[in-house]
Coordinates of C-alpha atoms and ligand atoms in Angstrom, one line a residue:
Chain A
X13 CA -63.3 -174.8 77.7
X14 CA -61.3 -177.2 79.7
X15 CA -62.4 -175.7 83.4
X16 CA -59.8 -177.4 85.6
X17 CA -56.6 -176.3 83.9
X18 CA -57.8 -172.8 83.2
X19 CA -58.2 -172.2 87.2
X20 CA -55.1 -174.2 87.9
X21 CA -53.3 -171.9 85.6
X22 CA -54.9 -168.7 87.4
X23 CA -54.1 -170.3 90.8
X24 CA -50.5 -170.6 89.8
X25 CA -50.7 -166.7 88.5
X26 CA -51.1 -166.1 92.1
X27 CA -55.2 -165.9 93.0
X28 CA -54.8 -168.3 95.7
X29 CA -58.0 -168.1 97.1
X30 CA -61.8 -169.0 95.9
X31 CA -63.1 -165.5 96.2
X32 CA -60.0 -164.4 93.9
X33 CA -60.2 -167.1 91.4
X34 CA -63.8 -166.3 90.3
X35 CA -63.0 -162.8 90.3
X36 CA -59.8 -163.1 87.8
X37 CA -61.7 -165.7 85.9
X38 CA -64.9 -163.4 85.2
X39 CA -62.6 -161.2 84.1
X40 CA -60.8 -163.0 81.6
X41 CA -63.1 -165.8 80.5
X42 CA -66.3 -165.0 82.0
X43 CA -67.8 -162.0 79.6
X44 CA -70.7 -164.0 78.5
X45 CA -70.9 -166.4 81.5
X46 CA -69.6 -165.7 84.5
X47 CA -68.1 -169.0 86.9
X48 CA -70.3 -169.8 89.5
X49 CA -69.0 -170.2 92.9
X50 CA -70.0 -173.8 93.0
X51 CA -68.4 -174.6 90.0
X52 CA -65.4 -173.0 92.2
X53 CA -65.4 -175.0 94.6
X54 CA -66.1 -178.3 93.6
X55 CA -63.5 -178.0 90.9
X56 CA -61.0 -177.2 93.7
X57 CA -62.3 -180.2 95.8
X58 CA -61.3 -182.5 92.5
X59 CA -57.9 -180.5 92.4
X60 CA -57.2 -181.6 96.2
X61 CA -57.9 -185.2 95.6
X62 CA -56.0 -185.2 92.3
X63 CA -53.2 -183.6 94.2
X64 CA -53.0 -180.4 92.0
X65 CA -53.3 -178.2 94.7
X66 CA -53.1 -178.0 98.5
X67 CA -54.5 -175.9 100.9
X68 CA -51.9 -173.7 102.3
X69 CA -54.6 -173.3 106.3
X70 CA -57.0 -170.1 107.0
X71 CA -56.1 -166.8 107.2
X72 CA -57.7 -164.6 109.8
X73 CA -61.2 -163.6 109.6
X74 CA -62.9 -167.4 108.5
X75 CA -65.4 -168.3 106.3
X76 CA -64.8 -170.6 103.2
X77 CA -63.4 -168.0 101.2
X78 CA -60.6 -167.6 103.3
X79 CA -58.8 -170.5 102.3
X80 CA -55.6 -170.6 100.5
X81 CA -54.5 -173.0 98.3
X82 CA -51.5 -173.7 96.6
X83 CA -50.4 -175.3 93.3
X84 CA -48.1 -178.4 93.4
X85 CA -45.3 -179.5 91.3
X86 CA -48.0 -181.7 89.9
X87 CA -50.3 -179.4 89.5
X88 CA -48.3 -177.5 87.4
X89 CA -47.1 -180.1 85.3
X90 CA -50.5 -180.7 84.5
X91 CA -50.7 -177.4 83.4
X92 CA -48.0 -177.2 81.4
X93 CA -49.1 -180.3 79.6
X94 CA -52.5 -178.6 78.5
X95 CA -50.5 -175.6 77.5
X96 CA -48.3 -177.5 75.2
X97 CA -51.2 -179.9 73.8
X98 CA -52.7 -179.4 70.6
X99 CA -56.8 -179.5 70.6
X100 CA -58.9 -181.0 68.0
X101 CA -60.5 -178.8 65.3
X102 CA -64.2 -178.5 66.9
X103 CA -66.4 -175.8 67.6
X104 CA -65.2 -175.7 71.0
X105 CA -61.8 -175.0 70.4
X106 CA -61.7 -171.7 70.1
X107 CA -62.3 -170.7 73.8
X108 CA -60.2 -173.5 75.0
X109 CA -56.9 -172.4 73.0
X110 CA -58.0 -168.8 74.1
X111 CA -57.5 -169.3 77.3
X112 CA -54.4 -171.6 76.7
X113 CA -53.2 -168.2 74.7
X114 CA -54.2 -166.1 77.7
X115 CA -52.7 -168.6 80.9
X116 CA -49.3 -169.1 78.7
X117 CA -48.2 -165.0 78.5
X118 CA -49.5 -164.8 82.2
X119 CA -47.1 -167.9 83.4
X120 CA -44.4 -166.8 80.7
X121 CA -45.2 -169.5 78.9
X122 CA -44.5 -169.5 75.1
X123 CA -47.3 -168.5 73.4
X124 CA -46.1 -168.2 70.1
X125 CA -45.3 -172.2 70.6
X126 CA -48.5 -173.3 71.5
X127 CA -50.3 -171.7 68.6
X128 CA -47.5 -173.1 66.4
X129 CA -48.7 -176.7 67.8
X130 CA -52.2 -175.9 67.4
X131 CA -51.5 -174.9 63.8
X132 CA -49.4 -178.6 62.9
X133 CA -52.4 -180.1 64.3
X134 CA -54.3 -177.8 62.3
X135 CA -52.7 -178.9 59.4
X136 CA -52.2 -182.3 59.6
X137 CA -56.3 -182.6 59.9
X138 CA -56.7 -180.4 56.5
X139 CA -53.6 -182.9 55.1
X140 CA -55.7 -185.9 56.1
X141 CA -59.4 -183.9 54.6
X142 CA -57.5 -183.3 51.4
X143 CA -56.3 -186.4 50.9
X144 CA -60.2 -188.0 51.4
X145 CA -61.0 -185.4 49.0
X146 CA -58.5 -186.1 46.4
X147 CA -60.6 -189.8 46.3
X148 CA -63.9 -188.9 46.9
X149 CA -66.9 -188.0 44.5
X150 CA -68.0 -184.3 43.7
X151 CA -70.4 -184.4 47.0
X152 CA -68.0 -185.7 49.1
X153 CA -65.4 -183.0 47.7
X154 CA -68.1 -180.0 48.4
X155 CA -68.3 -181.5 51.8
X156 CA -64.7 -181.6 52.8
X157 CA -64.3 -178.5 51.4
X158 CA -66.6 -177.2 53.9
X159 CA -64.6 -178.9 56.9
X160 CA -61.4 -177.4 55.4
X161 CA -62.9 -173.5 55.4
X162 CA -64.0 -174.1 58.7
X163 CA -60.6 -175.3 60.1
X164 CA -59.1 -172.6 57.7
X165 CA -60.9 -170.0 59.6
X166 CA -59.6 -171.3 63.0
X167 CA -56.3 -171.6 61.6
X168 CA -57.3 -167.5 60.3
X169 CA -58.0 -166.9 64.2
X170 CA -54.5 -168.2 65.2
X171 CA -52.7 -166.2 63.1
X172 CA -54.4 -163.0 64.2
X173 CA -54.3 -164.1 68.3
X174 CA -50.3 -164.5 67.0
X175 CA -49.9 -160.9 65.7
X176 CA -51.7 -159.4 68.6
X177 CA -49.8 -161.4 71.3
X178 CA -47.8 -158.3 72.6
X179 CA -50.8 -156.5 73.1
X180 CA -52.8 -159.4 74.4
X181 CA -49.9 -160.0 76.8
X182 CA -50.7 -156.3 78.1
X183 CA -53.5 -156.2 78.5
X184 CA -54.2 -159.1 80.3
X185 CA -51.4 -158.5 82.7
X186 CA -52.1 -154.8 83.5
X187 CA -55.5 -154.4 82.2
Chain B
X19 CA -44.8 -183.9 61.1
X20 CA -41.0 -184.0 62.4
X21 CA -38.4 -184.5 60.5
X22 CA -37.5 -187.6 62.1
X23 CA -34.2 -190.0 60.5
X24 CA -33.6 -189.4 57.3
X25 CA -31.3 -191.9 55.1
X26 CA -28.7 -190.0 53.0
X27 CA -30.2 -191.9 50.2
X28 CA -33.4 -190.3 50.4
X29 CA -31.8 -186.8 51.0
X30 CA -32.3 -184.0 48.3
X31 CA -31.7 -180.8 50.5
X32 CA -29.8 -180.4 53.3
X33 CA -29.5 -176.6 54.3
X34 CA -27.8 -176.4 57.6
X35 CA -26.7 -173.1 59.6
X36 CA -28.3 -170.6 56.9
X37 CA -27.3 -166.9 58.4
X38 CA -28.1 -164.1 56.1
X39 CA -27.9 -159.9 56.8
X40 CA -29.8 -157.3 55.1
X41 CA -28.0 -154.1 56.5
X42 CA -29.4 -154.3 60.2
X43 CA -32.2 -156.9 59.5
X44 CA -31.2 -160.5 60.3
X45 CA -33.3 -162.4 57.8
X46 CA -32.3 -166.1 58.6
X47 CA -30.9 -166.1 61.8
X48 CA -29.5 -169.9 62.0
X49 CA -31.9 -172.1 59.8
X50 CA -31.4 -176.1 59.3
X51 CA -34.2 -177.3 57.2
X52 CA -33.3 -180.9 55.2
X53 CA -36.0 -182.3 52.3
X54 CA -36.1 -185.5 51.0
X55 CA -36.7 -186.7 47.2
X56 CA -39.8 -186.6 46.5
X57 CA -41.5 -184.7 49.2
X58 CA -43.4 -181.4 48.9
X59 CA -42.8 -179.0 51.9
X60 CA -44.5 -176.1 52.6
X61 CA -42.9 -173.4 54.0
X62 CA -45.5 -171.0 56.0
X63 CA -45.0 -167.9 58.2
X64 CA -46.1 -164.4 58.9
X65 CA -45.0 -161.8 56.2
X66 CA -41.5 -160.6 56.2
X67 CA -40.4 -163.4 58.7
X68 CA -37.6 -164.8 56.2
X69 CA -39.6 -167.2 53.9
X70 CA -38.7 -165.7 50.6
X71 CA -35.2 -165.3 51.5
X72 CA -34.4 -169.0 52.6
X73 CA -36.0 -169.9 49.5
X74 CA -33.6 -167.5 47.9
X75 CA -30.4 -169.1 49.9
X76 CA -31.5 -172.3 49.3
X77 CA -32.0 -171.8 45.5
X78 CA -28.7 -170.2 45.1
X79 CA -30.2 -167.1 44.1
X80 CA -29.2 -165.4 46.9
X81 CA -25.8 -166.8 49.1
X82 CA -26.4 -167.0 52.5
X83 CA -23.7 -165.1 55.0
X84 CA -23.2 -168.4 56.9
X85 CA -24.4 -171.5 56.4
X86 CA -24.0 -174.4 53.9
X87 CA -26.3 -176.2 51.1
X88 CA -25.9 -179.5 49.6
X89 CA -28.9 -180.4 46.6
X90 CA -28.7 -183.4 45.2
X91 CA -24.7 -184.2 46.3
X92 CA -23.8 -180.6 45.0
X93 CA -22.4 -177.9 47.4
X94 CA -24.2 -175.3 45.9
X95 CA -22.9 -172.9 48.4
X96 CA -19.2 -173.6 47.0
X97 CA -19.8 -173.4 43.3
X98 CA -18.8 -169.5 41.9
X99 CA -21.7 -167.9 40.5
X100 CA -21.5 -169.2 36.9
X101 CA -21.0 -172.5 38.0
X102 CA -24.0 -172.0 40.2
X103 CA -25.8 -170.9 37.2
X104 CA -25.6 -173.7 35.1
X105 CA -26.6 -176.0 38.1
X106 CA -29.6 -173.5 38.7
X107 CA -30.7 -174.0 34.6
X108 CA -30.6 -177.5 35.1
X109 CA -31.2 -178.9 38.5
X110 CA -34.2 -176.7 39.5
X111 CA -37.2 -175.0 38.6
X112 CA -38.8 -171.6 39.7
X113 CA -42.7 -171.1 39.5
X114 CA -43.3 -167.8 41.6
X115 CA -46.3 -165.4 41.9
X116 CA -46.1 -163.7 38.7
X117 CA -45.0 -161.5 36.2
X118 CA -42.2 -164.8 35.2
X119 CA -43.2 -165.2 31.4
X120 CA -41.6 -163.2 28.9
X121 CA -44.8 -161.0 27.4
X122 CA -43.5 -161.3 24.0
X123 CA -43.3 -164.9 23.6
X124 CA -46.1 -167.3 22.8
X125 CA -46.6 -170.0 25.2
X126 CA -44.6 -172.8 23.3
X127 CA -41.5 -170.3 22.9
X128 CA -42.1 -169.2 26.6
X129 CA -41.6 -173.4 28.0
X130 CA -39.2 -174.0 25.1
X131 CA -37.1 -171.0 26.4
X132 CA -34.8 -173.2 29.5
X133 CA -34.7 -175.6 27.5
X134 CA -32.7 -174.3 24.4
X135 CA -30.9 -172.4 27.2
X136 CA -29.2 -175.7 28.4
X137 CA -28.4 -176.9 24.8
X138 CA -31.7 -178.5 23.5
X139 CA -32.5 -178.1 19.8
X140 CA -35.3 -175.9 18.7
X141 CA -37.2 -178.8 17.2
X142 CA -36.6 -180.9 20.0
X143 CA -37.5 -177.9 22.2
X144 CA -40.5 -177.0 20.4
X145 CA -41.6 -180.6 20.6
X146 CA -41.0 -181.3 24.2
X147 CA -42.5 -177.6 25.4
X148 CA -45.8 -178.3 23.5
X149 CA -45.6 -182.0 25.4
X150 CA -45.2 -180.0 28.5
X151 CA -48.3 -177.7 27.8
X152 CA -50.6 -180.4 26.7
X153 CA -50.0 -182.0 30.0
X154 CA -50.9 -178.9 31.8
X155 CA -54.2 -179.1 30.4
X156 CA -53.2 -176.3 28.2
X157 CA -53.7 -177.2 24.8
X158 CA -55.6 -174.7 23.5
X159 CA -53.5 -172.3 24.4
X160 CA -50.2 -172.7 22.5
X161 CA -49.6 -170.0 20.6
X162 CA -50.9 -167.3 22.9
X163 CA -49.4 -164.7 24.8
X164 CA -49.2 -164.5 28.6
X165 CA -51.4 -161.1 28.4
X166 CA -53.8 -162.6 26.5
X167 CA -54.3 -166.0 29.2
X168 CA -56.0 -165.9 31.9
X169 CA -53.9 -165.4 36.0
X170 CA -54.4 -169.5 36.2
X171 CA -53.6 -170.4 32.2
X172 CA -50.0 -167.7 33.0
X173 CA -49.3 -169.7 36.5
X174 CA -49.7 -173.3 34.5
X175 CA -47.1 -172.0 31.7
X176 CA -44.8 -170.9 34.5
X177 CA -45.1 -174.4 36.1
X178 CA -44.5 -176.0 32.6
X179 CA -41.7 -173.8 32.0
X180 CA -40.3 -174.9 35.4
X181 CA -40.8 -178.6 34.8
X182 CA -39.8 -178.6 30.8
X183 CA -36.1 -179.4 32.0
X184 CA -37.0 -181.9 34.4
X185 CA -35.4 -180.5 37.9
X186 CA -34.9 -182.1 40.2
X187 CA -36.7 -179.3 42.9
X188 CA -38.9 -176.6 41.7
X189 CA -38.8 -173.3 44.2
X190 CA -42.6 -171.8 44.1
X191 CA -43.3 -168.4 45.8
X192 CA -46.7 -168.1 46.4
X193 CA -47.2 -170.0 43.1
X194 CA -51.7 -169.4 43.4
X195 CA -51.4 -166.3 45.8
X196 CA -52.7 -164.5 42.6
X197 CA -55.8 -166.3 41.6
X198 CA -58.9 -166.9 43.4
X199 CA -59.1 -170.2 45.0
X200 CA -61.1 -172.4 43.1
X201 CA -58.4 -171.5 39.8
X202 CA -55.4 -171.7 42.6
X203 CA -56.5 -174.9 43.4
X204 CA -56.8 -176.7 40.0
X205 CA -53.1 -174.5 39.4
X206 CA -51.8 -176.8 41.9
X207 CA -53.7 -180.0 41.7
X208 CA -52.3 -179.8 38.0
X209 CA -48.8 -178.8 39.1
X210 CA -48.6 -181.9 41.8
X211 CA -50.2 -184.3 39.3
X212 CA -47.1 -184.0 37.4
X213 CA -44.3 -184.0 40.1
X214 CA -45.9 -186.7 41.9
X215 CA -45.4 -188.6 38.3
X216 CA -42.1 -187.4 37.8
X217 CA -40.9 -188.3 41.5
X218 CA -40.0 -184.1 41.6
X219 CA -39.3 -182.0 44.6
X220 CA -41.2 -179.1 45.6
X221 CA -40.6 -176.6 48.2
X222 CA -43.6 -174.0 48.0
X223 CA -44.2 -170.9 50.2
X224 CA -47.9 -170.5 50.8
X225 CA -49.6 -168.3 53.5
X226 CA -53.0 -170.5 52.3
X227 CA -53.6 -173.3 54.5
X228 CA -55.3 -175.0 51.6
X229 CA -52.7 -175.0 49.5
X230 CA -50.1 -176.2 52.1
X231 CA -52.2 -178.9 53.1
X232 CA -51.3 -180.9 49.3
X233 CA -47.8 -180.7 51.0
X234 CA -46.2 -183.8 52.6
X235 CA -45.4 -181.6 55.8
X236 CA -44.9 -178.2 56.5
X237 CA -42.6 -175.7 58.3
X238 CA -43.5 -172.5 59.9
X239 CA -40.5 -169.7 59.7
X240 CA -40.9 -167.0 62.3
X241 CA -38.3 -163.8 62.6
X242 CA -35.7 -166.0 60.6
X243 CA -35.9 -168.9 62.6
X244 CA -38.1 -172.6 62.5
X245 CA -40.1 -172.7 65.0
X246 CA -39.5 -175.2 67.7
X247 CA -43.0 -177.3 66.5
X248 CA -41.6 -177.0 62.9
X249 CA -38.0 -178.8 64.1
X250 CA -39.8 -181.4 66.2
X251 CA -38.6 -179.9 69.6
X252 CA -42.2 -180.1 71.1
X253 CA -44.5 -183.0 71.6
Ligands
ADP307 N1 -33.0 -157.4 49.4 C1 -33.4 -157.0 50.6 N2 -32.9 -155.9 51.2 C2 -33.2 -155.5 52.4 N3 -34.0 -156.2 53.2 C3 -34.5 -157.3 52.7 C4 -34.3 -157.8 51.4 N4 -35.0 -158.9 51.2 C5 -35.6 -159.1 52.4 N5 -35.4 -158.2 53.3 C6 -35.9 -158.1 54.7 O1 -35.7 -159.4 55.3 C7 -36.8 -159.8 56.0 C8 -37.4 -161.1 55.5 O2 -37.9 -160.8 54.2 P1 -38.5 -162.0 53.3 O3 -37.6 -163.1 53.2 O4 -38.9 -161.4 52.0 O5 -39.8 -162.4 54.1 P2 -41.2 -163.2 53.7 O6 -40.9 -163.8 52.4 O7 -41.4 -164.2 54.8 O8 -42.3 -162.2 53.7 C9 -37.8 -158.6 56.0 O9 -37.6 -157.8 57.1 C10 -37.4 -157.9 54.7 O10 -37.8 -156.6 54.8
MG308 MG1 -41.9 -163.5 50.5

């Protein structure tokens, strides 16, 4: 899962601090693996020097965890560019257009049109596959058959995120 | 994937502004969707979000409450409904799920059917529907029945029916959504081995990936509109 936009995206939902980020992260993303507080911070540091973010000062009390940041117009450009980019078929795309799906009904975001990408790009891939297919010998046909189930099943995964948006878009906001 | 410029030469379909009301449904709720000769476009989209029903529109089956289209130079939304008849019987084709063949014909008299329809002979009919079959890899199967054919033989009679007057579009709803899909697959491999030959239009509703990508591009309809990555809005 792409780390940086994913906490960008929660730090424009409004968890402005470290503490808050991890916390809202674990309990979207982090079921299996939770963040770790390193990662935390040292993604924020890169966000700073990208210019993503900026820290807004302290608030009473200190400690590192007390620091606010905010996300720039930048930042959430950035954002919005990972929202509305396709990602390759791979076996890692599934928990990186998850939390696209998730970030996009939190910021009001079109969800619907991001899975709508996803599935051109989808598509275009199986287009290319069938044509190699269409060409190739009996083995290589059995083999890109293969490819296209497995891109079939994302595409299967899609389609059933897209039904349950509504409810997805609940839960995650009230949940 | 977008539609990009397309030259009035190369236009078959233009279908602009398609509106159409079922009592308080809105089916189609403002649809522009152009196809050029040639191409195969699939049309994708979650049940009941319009699909059938452009198709319908576009095919003059069904006339849309607003909107206009032009096939082939032909306003198809001006004819009257005879006129649109005889354009129907011999500018386009219809392959859909099933249950198209008439039971009681064989499959010769089944393909040979449109054709003596729009003024063919029966000899030259008989001739040109057995042509038809043979291409289909159906030889064997002339003088059978629909019942007695197997889902995938039925479908290829259907898409030699729909291509024995030489269209210049075939409409196909869910042409393999009956058949498993190694048959589906050889179903349309067969059917787009032909039109490719014949330079023939398809416009296909498929909810099966696989099947939609043998199309040139697709669109995805959702609650009666394209979506905005269907029209090319979004990068
Ligand atoms: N003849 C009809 N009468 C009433 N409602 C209809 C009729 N045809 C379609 N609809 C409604 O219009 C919407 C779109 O239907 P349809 O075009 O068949 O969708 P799809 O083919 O995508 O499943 C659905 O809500 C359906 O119930
Ligand atoms: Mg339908």
């Amino acid at each position: 899962m792409d780390k940086t936009p994913t906490l960008l995206g929660l730090m424009a939902e409004g968890h402005e601090h470290g503490y808050d980020l991890k916390h809202r992260y674990d309990q979207l993303f982090g079921a299996e693996r939770p963040i770790a507080f390193g990662q935390i911070y040292s993604t924020i540091a890169r966000m700073i020097r990208d210019g993503y973010i900026e820290a807004m000062g302290e608030e009473p009390g200190g400690g590192p965890d007390r620091k606010r940041y905010a996300v720039t117009a930048a930042g959430r450009d950035y954002v919005r560019r990972w929202l509305s980019s396709p990602d390759e078929p791979s076996p890692t795309l599934q928990s990186n257009l998850f939390a696209k799906t998730v970030l996009a009904l939190l910021l009001d975001d079109d969800a619907d049109a991001l899975l709508d990408v996803q599935r051109h790009a989808h598509l275009a891939r199986m287009r290319d596959l069938t044509q190699a297919k269409q060409r190739g010998s009996m083995l290589e046909r059995l083999a890109i058959d293969h490819a296209l189930f497995q891109i079939e099943a994302d595409l299967r995964w899609i389609d059933v995120a897209g039904a349950r948006l509504a409810e997805l878009r609940e839960e995650v906001r009230h949940g | 994937m977008a539609n990009g410029i397309v030259t009035q030469g190369g236009l078959l379909i233009a279908a602009t502004g398609l509106r159409k009301t079922f009592g308080a449904t809105e089916a189609l709720r403002g649809i522009d969707l152009h196809v050029e000769r040639g191409e195969v476009l699939a049309i994708m989209g979650p049940s009941g979000s319009g699909k059938s029903t452009l198709l319908h529109c576009i095919a003059g089956v069904l006339t849309p409450d607003e909107g206009r289209v032009v096939i082939d130079g032909e306003d198809v939304t001006a004819l009257d409904a005879d006129a649109r008849a005889r354009f129907r019987l011999r500018r386009i084709g219809f392959v859909f799920q099933f249950g198209q063949l008439l039971p009681d014909l064989n499959a010769v008299d089944n393909v040979a059917l449109p054709l003596l329809m729009s003024g063919v002979g029966r000899r030259a009919a008989t001739t040109r529907a057995t042509e038809w079959l043979e291409r289909l890899g159906l030889d064997d199967q002339l003088s059978k029945v629909p019942g007695d054919m197997s889902g995938g033989q039925a479908q290829r009679v259907a898409i030699a029916r729909a291509l024995a007057t030489e269209p210049a579009v075939i409409f196909a709803d869910e042409p393999t959504g009956s058949l498993d899909s190694v048959a589906g697959e050889n179903v349309l491999t067969s059917m787009l081995a032909a039109v490719r030959e014949l330079g023939t239009t398809v416009v296909l509703i498929t909810h099966d990936a696989r099947v939609a990508a043998y199309a040139d591009r697709e669109v995805i309809v959702r609650d009666g509109q394209l979506s905005a990555a269907s029209r090319g809005d979004v990068a």
